[in-house]
PDB file of C-alpha atoms in Angstrom:
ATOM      1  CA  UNK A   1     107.616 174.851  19.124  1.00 44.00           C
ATOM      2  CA  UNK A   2     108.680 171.696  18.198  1.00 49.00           C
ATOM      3  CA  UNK A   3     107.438 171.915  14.802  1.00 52.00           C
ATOM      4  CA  UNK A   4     108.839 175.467  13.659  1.00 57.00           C
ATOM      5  CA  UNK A   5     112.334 173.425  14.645  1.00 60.00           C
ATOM      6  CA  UNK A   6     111.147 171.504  12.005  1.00 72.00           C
ATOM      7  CA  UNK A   7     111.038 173.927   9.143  1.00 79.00           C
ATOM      8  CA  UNK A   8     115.182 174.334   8.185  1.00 82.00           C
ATOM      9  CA  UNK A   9     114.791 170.111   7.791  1.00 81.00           C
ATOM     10  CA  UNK A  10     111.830 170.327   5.546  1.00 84.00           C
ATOM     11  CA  UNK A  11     113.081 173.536   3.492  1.00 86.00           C
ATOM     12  CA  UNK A  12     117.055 171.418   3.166  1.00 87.00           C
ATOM     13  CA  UNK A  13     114.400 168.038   1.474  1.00 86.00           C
ATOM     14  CA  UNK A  14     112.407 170.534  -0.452  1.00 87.00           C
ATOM     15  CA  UNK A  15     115.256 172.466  -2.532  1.00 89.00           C
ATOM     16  CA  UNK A  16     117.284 169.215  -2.600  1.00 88.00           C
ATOM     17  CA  UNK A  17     114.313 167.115  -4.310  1.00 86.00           C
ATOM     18  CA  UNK A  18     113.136 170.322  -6.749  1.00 88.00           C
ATOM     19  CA  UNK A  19     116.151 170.862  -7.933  1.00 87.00           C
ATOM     20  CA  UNK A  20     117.063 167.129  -8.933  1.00 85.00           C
ATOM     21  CA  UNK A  21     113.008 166.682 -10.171  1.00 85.00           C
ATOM     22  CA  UNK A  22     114.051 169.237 -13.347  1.00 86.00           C
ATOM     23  CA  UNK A  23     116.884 167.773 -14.002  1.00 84.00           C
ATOM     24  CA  UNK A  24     115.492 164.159 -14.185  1.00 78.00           C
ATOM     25  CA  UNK A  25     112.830 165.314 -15.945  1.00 83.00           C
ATOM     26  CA  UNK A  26     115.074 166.939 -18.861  1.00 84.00           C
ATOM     27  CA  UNK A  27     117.110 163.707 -18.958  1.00 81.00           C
ATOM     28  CA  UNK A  28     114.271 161.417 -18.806  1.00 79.00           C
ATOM     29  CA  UNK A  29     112.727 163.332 -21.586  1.00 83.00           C
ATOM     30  CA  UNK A  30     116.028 163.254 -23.513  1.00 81.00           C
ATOM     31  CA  UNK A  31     116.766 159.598 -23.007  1.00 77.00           C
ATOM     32  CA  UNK A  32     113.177 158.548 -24.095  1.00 76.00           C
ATOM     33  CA  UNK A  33     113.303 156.707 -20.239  1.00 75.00           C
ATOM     34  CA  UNK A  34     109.660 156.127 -18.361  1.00 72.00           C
ATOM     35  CA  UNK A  35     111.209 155.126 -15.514  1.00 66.00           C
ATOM     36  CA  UNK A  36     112.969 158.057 -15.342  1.00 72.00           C
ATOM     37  CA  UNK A  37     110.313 160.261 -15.708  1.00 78.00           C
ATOM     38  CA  UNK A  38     108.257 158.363 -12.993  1.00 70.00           C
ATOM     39  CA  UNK A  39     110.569 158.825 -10.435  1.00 69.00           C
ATOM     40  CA  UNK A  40     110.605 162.577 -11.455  1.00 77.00           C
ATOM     41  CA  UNK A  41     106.780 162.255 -10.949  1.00 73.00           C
ATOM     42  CA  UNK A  42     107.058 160.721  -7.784  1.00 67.00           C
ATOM     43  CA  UNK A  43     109.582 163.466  -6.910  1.00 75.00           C
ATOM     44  CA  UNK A  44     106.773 165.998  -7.816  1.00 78.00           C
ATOM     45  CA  UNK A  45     104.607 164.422  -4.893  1.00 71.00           C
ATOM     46  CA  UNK A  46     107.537 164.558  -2.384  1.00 77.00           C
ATOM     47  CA  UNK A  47     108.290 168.528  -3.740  1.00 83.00           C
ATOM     48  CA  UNK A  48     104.401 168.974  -3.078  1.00 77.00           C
ATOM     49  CA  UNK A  49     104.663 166.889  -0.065  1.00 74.00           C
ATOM     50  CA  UNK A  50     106.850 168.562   1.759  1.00 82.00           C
ATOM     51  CA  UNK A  51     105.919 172.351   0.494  1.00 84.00           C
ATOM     52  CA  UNK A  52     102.349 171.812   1.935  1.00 76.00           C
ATOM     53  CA  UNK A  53     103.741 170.159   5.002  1.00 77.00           C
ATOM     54  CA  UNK A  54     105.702 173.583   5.324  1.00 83.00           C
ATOM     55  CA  UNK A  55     102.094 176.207   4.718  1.00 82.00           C
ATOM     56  CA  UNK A  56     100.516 173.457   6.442  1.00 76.00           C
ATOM     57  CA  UNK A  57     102.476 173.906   9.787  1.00 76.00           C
ATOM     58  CA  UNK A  58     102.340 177.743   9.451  1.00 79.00           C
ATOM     59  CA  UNK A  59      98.607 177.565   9.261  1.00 77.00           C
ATOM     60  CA  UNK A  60      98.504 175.241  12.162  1.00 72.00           C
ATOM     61  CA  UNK A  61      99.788 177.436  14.456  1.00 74.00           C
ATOM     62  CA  UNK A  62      97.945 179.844  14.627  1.00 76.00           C
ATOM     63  CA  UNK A  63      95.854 180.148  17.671  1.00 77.00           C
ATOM     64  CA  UNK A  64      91.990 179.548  17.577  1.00 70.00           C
ATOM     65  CA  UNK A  65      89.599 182.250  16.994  1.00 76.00           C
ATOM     66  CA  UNK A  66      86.048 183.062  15.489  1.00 72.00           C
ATOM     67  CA  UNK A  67      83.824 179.775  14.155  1.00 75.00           C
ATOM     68  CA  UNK A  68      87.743 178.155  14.300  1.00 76.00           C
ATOM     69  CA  UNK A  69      87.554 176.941  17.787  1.00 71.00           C
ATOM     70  CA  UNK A  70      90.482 173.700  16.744  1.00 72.00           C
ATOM     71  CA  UNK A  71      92.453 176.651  14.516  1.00 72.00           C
ATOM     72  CA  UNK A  72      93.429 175.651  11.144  1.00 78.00           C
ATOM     73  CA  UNK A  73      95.029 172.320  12.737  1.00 77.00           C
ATOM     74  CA  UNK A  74      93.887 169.649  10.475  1.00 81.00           C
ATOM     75  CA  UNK A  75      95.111 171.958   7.539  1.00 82.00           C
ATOM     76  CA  UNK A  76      98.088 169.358   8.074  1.00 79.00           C
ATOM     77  CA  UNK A  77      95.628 166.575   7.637  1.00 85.00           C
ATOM     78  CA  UNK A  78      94.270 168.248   4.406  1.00 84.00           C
ATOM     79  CA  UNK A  79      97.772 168.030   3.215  1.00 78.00           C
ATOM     80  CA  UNK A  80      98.662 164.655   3.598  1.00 80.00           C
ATOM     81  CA  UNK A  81      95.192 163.260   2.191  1.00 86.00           C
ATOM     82  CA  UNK A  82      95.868 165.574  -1.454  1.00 82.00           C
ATOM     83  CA  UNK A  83      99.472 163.844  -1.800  1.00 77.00           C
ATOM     84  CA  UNK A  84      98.139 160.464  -0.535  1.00 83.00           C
ATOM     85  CA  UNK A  85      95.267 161.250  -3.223  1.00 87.00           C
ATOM     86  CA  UNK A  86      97.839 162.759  -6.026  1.00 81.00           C
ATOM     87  CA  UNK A  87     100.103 159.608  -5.339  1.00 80.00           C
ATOM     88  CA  UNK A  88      97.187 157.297  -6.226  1.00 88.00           C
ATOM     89  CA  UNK A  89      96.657 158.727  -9.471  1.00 86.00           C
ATOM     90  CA  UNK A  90      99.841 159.475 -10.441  1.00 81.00           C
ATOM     91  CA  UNK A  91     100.587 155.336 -10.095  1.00 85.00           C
ATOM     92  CA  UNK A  92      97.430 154.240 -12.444  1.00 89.00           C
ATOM     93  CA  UNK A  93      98.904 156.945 -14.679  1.00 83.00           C
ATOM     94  CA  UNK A  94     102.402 155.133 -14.594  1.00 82.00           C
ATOM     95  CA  UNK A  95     100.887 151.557 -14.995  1.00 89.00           C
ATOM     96  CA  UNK A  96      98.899 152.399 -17.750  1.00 88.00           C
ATOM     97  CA  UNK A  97     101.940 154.387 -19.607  1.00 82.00           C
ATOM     98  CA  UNK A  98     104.383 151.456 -18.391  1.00 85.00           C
ATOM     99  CA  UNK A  99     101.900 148.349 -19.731  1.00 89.00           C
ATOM    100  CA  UNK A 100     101.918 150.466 -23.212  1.00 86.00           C
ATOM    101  CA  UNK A 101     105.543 150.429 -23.189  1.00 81.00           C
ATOM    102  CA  UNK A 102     105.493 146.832 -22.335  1.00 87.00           C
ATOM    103  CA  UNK A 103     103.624 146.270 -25.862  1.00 87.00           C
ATOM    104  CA  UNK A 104     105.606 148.789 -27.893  1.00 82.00           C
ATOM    105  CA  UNK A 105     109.271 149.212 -26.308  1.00 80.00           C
ATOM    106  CA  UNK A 106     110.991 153.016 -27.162  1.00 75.00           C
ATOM    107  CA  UNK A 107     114.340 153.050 -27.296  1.00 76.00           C
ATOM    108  CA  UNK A 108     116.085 153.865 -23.947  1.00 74.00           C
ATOM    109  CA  UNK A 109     119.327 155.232 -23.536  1.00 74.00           C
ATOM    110  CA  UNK A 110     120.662 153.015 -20.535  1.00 77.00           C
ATOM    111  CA  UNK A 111     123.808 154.712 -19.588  1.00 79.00           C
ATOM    112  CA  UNK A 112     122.223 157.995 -19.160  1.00 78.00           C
ATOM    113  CA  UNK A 113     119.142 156.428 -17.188  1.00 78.00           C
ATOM    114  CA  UNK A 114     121.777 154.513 -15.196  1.00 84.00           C
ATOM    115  CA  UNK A 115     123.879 158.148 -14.358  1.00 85.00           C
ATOM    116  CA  UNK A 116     121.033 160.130 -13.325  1.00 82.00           C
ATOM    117  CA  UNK A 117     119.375 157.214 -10.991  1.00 81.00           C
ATOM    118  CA  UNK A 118     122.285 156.627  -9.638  1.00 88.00           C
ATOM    119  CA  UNK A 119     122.471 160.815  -8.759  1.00 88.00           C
ATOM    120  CA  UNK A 120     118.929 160.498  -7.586  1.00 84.00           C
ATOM    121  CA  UNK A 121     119.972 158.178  -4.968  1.00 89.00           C
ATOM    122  CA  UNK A 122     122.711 160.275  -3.611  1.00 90.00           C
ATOM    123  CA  UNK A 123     120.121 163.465  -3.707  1.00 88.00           C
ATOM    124  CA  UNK A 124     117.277 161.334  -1.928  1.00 85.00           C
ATOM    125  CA  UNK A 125     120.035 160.196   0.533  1.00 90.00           C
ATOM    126  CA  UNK A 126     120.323 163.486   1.823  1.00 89.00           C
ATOM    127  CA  UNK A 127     116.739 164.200   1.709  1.00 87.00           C
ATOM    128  CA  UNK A 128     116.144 161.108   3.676  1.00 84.00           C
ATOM    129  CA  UNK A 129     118.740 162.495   6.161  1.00 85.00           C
ATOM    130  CA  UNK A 130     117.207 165.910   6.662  1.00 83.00           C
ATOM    131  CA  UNK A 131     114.134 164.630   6.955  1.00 80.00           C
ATOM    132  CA  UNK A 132     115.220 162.228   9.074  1.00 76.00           C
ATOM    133  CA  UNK A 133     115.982 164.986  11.899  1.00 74.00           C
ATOM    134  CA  UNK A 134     112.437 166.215  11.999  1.00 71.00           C
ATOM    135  CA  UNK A 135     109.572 165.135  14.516  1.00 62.00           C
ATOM    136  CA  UNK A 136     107.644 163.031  12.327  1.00 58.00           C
ATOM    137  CA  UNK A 137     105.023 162.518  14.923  1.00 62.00           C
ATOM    138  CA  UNK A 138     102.872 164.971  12.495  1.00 69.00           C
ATOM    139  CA  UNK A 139     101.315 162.608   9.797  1.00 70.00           C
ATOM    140  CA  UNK A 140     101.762 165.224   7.481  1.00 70.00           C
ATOM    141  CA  UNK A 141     105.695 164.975   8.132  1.00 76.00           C
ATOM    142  CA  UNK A 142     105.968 161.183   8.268  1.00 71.00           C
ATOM    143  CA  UNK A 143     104.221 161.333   4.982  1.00 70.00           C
ATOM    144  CA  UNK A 144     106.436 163.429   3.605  1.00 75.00           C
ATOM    145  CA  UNK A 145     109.010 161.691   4.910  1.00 78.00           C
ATOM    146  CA  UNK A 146     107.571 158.404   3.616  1.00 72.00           C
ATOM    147  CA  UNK A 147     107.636 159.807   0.104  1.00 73.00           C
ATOM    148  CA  UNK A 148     111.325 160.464  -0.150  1.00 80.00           C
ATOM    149  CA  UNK A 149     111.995 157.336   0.866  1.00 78.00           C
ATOM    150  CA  UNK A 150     109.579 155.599  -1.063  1.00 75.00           C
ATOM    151  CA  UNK A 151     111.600 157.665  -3.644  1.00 77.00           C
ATOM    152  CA  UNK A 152     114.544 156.778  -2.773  1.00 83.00           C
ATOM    153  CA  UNK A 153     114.019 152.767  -3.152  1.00 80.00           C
ATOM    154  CA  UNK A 154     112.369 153.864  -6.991  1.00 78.00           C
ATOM    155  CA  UNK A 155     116.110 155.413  -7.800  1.00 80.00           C
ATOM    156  CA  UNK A 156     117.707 152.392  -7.093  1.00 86.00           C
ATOM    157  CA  UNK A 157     114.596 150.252  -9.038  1.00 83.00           C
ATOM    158  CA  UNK A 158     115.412 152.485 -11.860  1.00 81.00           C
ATOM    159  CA  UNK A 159     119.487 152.575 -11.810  1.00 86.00           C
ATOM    160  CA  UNK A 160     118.967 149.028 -12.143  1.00 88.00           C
ATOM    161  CA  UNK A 161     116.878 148.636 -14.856  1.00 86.00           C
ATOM    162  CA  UNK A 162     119.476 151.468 -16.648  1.00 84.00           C
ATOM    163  CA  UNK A 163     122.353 149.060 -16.133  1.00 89.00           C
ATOM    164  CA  UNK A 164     120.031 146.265 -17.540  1.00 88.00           C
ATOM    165  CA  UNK A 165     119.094 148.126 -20.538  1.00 85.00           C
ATOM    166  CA  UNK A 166     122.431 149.525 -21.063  1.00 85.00           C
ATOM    167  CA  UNK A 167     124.144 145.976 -20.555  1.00 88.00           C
ATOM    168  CA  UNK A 168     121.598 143.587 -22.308  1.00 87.00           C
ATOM    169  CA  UNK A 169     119.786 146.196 -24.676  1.00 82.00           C
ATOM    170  CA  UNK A 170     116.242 144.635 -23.840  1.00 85.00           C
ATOM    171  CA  UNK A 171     114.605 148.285 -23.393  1.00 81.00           C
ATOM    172  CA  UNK A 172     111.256 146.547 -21.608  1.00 84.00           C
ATOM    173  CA  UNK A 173     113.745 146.295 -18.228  1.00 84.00           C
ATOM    174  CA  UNK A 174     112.372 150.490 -18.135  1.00 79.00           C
ATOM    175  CA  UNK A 175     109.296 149.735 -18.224  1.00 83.00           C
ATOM    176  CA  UNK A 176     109.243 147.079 -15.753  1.00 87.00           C
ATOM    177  CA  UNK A 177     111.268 149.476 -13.348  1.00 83.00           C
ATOM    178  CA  UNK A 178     108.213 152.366 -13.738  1.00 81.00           C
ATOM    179  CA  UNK A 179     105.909 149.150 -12.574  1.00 88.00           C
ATOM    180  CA  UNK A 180     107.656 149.099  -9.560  1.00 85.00           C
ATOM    181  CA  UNK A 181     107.798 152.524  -9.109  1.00 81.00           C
ATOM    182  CA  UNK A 182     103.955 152.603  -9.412  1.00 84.00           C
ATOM    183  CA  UNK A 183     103.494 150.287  -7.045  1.00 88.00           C
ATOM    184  CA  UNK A 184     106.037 151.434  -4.996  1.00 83.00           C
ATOM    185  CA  UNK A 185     103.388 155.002  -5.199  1.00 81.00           C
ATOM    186  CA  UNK A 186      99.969 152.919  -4.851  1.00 88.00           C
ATOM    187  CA  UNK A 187     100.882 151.831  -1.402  1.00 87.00           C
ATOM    188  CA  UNK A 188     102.152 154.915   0.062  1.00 82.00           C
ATOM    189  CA  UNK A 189      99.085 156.862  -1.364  1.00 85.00           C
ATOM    190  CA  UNK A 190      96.434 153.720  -0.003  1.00 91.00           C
ATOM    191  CA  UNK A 191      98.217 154.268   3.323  1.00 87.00           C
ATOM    192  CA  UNK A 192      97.869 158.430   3.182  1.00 84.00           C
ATOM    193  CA  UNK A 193      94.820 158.070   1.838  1.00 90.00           C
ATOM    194  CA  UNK A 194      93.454 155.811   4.670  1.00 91.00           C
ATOM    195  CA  UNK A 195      95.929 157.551   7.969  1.00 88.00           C
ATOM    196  CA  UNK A 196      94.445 160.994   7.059  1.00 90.00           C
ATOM    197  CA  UNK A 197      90.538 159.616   6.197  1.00 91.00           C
ATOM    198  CA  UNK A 198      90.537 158.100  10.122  1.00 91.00           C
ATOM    199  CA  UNK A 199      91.400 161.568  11.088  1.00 90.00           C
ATOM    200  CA  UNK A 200      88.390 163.217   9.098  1.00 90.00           C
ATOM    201  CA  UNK A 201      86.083 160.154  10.549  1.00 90.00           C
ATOM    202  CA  UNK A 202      87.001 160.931  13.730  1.00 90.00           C
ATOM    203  CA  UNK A 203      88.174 157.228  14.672  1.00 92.00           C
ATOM    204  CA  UNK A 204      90.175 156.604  17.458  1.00 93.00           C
ATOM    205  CA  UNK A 205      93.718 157.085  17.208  1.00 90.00           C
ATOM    206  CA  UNK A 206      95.937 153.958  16.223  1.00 87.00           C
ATOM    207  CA  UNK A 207      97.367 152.964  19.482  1.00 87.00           C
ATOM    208  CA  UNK A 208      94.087 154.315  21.894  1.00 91.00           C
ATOM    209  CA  UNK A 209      91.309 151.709  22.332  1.00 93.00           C
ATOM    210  CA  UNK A 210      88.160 153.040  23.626  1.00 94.00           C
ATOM    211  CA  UNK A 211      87.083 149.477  25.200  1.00 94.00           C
ATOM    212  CA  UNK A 212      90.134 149.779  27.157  1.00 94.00           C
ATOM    213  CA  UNK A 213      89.818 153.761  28.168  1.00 95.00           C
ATOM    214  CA  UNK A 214      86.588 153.119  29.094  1.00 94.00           C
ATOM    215  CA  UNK A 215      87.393 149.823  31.302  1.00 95.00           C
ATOM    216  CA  UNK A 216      90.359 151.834  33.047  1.00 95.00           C
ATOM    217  CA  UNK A 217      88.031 155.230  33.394  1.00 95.00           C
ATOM    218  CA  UNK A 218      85.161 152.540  35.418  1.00 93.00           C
ATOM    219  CA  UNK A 219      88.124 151.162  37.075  1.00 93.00           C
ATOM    220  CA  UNK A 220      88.089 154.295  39.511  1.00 92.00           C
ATOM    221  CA  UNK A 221      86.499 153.184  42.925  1.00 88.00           C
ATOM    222  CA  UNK A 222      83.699 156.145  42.548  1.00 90.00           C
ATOM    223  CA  UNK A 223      82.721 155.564  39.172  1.00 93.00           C
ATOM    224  CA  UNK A 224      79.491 153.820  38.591  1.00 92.00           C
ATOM    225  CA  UNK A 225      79.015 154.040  34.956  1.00 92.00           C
ATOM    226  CA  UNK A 226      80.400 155.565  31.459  1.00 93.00           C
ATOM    227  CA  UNK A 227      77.712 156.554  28.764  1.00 93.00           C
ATOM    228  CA  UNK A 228      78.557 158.580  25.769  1.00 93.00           C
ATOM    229  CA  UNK A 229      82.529 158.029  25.122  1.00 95.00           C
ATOM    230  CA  UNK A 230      84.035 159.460  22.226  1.00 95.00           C
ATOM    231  CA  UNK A 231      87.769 159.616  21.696  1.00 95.00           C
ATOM    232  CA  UNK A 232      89.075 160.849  18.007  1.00 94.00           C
ATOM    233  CA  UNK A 233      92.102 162.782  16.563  1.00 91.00           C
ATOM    234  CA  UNK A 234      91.853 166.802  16.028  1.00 88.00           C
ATOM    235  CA  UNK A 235      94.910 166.321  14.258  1.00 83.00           C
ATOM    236  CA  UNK A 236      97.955 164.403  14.272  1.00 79.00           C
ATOM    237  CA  UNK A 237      99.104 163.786  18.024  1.00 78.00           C
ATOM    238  CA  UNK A 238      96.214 165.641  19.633  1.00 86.00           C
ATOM    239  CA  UNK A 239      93.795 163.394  20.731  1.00 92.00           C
ATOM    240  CA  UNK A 240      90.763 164.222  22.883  1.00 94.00           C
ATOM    241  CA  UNK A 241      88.042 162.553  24.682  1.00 96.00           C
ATOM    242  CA  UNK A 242      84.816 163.191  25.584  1.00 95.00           C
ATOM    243  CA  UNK A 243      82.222 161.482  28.125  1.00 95.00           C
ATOM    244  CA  UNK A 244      79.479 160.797  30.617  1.00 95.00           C
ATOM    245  CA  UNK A 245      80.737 159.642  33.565  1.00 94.00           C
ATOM    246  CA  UNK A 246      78.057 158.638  36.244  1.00 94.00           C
ATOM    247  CA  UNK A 247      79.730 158.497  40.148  1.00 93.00           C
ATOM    248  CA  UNK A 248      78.437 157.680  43.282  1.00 90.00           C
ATOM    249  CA  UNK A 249      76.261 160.014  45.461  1.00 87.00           C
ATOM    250  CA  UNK A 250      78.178 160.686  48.649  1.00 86.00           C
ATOM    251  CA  UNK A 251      81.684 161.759  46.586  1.00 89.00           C
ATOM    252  CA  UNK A 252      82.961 164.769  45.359  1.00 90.00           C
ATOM    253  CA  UNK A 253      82.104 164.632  41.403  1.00 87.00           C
ATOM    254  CA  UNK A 254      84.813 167.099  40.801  1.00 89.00           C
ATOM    255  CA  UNK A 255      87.447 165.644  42.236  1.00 92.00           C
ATOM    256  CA  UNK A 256      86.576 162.601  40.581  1.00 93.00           C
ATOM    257  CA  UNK A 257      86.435 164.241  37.217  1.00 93.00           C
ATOM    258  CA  UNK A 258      89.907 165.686  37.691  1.00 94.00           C
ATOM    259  CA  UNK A 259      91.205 161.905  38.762  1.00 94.00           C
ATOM    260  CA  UNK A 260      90.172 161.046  35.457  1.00 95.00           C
ATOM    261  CA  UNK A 261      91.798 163.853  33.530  1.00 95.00           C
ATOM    262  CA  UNK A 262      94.990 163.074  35.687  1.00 95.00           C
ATOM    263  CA  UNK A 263      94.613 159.412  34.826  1.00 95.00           C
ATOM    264  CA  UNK A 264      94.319 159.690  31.062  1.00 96.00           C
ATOM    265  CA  UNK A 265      97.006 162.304  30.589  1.00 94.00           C
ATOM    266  CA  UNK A 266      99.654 159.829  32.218  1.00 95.00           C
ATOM    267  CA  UNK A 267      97.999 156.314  31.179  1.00 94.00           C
ATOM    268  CA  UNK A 268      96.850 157.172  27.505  1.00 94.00           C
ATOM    269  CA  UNK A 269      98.917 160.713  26.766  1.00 92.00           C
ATOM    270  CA  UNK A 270      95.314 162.264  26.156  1.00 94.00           C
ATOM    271  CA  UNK A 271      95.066 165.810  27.574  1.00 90.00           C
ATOM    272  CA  UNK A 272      92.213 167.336  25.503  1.00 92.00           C
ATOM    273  CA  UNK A 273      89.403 166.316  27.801  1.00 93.00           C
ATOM    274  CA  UNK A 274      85.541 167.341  28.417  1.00 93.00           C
ATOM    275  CA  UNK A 275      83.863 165.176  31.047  1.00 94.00           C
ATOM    276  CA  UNK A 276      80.422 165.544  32.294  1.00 93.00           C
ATOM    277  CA  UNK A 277      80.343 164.351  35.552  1.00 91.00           C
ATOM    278  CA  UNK A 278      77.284 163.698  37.620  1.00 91.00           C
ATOM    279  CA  UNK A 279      75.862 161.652  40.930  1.00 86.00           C
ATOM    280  CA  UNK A 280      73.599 159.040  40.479  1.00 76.00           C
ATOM    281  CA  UNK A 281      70.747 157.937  42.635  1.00 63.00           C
ATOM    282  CA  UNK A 282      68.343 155.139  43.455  1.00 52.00           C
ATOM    283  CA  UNK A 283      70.675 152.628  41.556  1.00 49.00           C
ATOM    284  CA  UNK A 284      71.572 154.986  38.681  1.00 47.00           C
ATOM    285  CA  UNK A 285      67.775 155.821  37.945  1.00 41.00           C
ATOM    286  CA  UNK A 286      67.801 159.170  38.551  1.00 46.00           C
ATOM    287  CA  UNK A 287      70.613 161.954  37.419  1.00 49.00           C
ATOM    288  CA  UNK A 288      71.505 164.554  40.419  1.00 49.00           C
ATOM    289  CA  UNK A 289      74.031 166.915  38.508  1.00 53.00           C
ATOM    290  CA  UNK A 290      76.531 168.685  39.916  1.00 54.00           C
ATOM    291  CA  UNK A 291      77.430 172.391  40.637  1.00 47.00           C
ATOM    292  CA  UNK A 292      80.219 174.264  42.430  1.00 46.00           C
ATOM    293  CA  UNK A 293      79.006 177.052  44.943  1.00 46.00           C
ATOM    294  CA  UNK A 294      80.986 180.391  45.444  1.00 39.00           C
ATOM    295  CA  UNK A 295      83.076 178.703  47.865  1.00 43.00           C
ATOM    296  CA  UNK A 296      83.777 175.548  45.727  1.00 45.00           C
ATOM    297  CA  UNK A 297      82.089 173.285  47.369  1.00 46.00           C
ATOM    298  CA  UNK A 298      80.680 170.635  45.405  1.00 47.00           C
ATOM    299  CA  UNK A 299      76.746 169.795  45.761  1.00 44.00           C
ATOM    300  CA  UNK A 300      74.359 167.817  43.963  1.00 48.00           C
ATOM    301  CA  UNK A 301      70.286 167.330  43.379  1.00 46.00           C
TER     302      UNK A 301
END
C-alpha cells in the first residue's frame, strides 16, 4: 500500500527532529533563550506528529471486523486533531511566557541561539525533504508535514533574532522571535483542529459539493428524484455517499443504480457508495421497491 511506502519517510523526519529537539532543548536551557526552547516545543509536536502518524497508519490498516465495520481508520484522524489540539496550547503557553519576557528581559546568549537555529534549519531541511516524498493525501501526513515546516520557518525566526541579540544586545529580539513562533503554532493547530473536526462531523469533503452531486446524480435521464443524500469523510481520502434515489417505472432500477456508482467514481473520485434505488408511481406518490429474482431480473411493486 501506498501508505506502508510511506513509513521509511516518516521514520528518516522522526529520528532527524528527536534527535535535534534534545539538543535544542539543552542549549536553549543553557543559553537562558525562549525562543529556543519554543522551537524545541514545537519540535515536540512534529516528534509526536509524526510518531502517531506512524501507529496511526499501522492501526489503519487493519481490515474491519467485529462492531469495527470502518476498521480503526479514523485512528489517523484522532491523531491529527491531539497535535492540532497540543499545538494550540503549546502557543498560549509561549505567548504568555514570551509577553513575561517582554516585561522582564533574561539575558540571552545570542551567538549560541544564533548556532543552534541556524543547525535547526539544516535538520528541518532534511525533514522537510523526507517528508516531502510521502503521499500526503492522509491529513494525518500533511499535518505532520505541515509541522516541520511550520518548524522550519520558526528556525529561521529564531536565528534571526540570535544574530539580533548577539549584534545589538537588546535581549527582547528572543522574545519577540517565540511570538512568532507562537503564532506561527496557533494557525497550524486552528487549521488541524478544524480539517480533522469536519471529519468527526461528518461534513462533506473540501472539494465535493453535495448541491452539485446531487444536480449531476438527477441529471441521469431515469432519475426522477434524490431524497436523503449524505456524503462525508470516513477518513482522509475515503469519501462515501449515501442516498434515495427515486427512478422511473418502466426502467431497470439496478442498472440505474450502477450508472450512478459508475458516474461518481469517475466524476467525483467517490467509490464508497450505498444507494437505495426504487420506482416511483402515480407522479412519485407511491414507492414500488425493487427486487432481483433468481434469474436477475429486475421487478418492482
Amino acid at each position: 500500500m501506498a501508505r506502508d511506502a510511506d513509513r521509511p519517510y516518516l521514520t528518516i523526519a522522526l529520528l532527524l527532529l528527536l534527535g535535534f529537539m534534545i539538543v535544542e532543548v539543552v542549549v536553549g536551557i543553557l543559553a537562558q533563550s525562549l525562543a529556543l526552547i519554543s522551537d524545541a516545543g514545537h519540535m515536540l509536536t512534529d516528534v509526536g506528529a509524526i510518531a502517531l502518524a506512524l501507529v496511526a497508519m499501522r492501526l489503519a490498516s487493519r481490515p474491519a471486523r467485529g462492531s469495527y465495520t470502518f476498521g480503526l481508520k479514523r485512528v489517523e484522524i484522532l491523531s491529527a486533531q491531539a497535535n492540532g489540539v497540543t499545538l494550540l496550547l503549546l502557543s498560549v503557553w509561549f505567548v504568555a511566557e514570551a509577553v513575561r519576557r517582554l516585561i522582564h528581559p533574561p539575558s540571552v546568549h545570542g551567538l549560541l541561539v544564533t548556532v543552534v537555529a541556524v543547525a535547526g534549519i539544516g535538520v528541518n531541511l532534511l525533514a522537510v525533504w523526507a517528508m516531502s516524498k510521502a503521499n500526503r493525501e492522509s491529513l494525518n501526513i500533511q499535518g505532520s508535514y505541515q509541522h516541520v515546516l511550520t518548524d522550519l520557518y520558526a528556525f529561521i525566526a529564531t536565528a534571526v533574532a540570535g544574530v539580533l541579540v548577539w549584534w545589538t544586545g537588546w535581549n527582547r529580539f528572543d522574545s519577540l522571535a517565540a511570538l512568532v513562533v507562537a503564532a506561527l503554532m496557533l494557525r497550524a493547530g486552528i487549521g488541524l483542529v478544524r480539517d480533522a473536526g469536519r471529519v468527526f462531523l461528518e461534513a462533506a469533503p473540501r472539494g465535493l459539493e453535495p448541491d452539485a452531486i446531487a444536480q449531476a446524480m438527477h441529471a441521469l435521464p431515469a432519475v426522477t428524484r434524490v431524497d436523503d443524500l449524505h456524503v462525508w469523510e470516513v477518513t482522509s481520502g475515503m469519501p462515501a455517499l449515501s442516498a434515495h434515489v427515486f427512478v422511473e417505472l418502466d426502467v431497470d432500477c439496478h442498472d440505474v443504480r450502477r450508472e450512478l456508482e459508475a458516474m461518481l467514481r469517475d466524476r467525483f473520485a467517490i467509490s464508497h457508495t450505498t444507494i437505495q434505488t426504487d420506482h416511483a408511481a402515480g407522479g412519485e406518490a407511491t414507492v414500488m421497491p425493487c427486487s432481483l429474482d433468481s434469474h436477475g431480473t429486475s421487478h418492482c411493486g
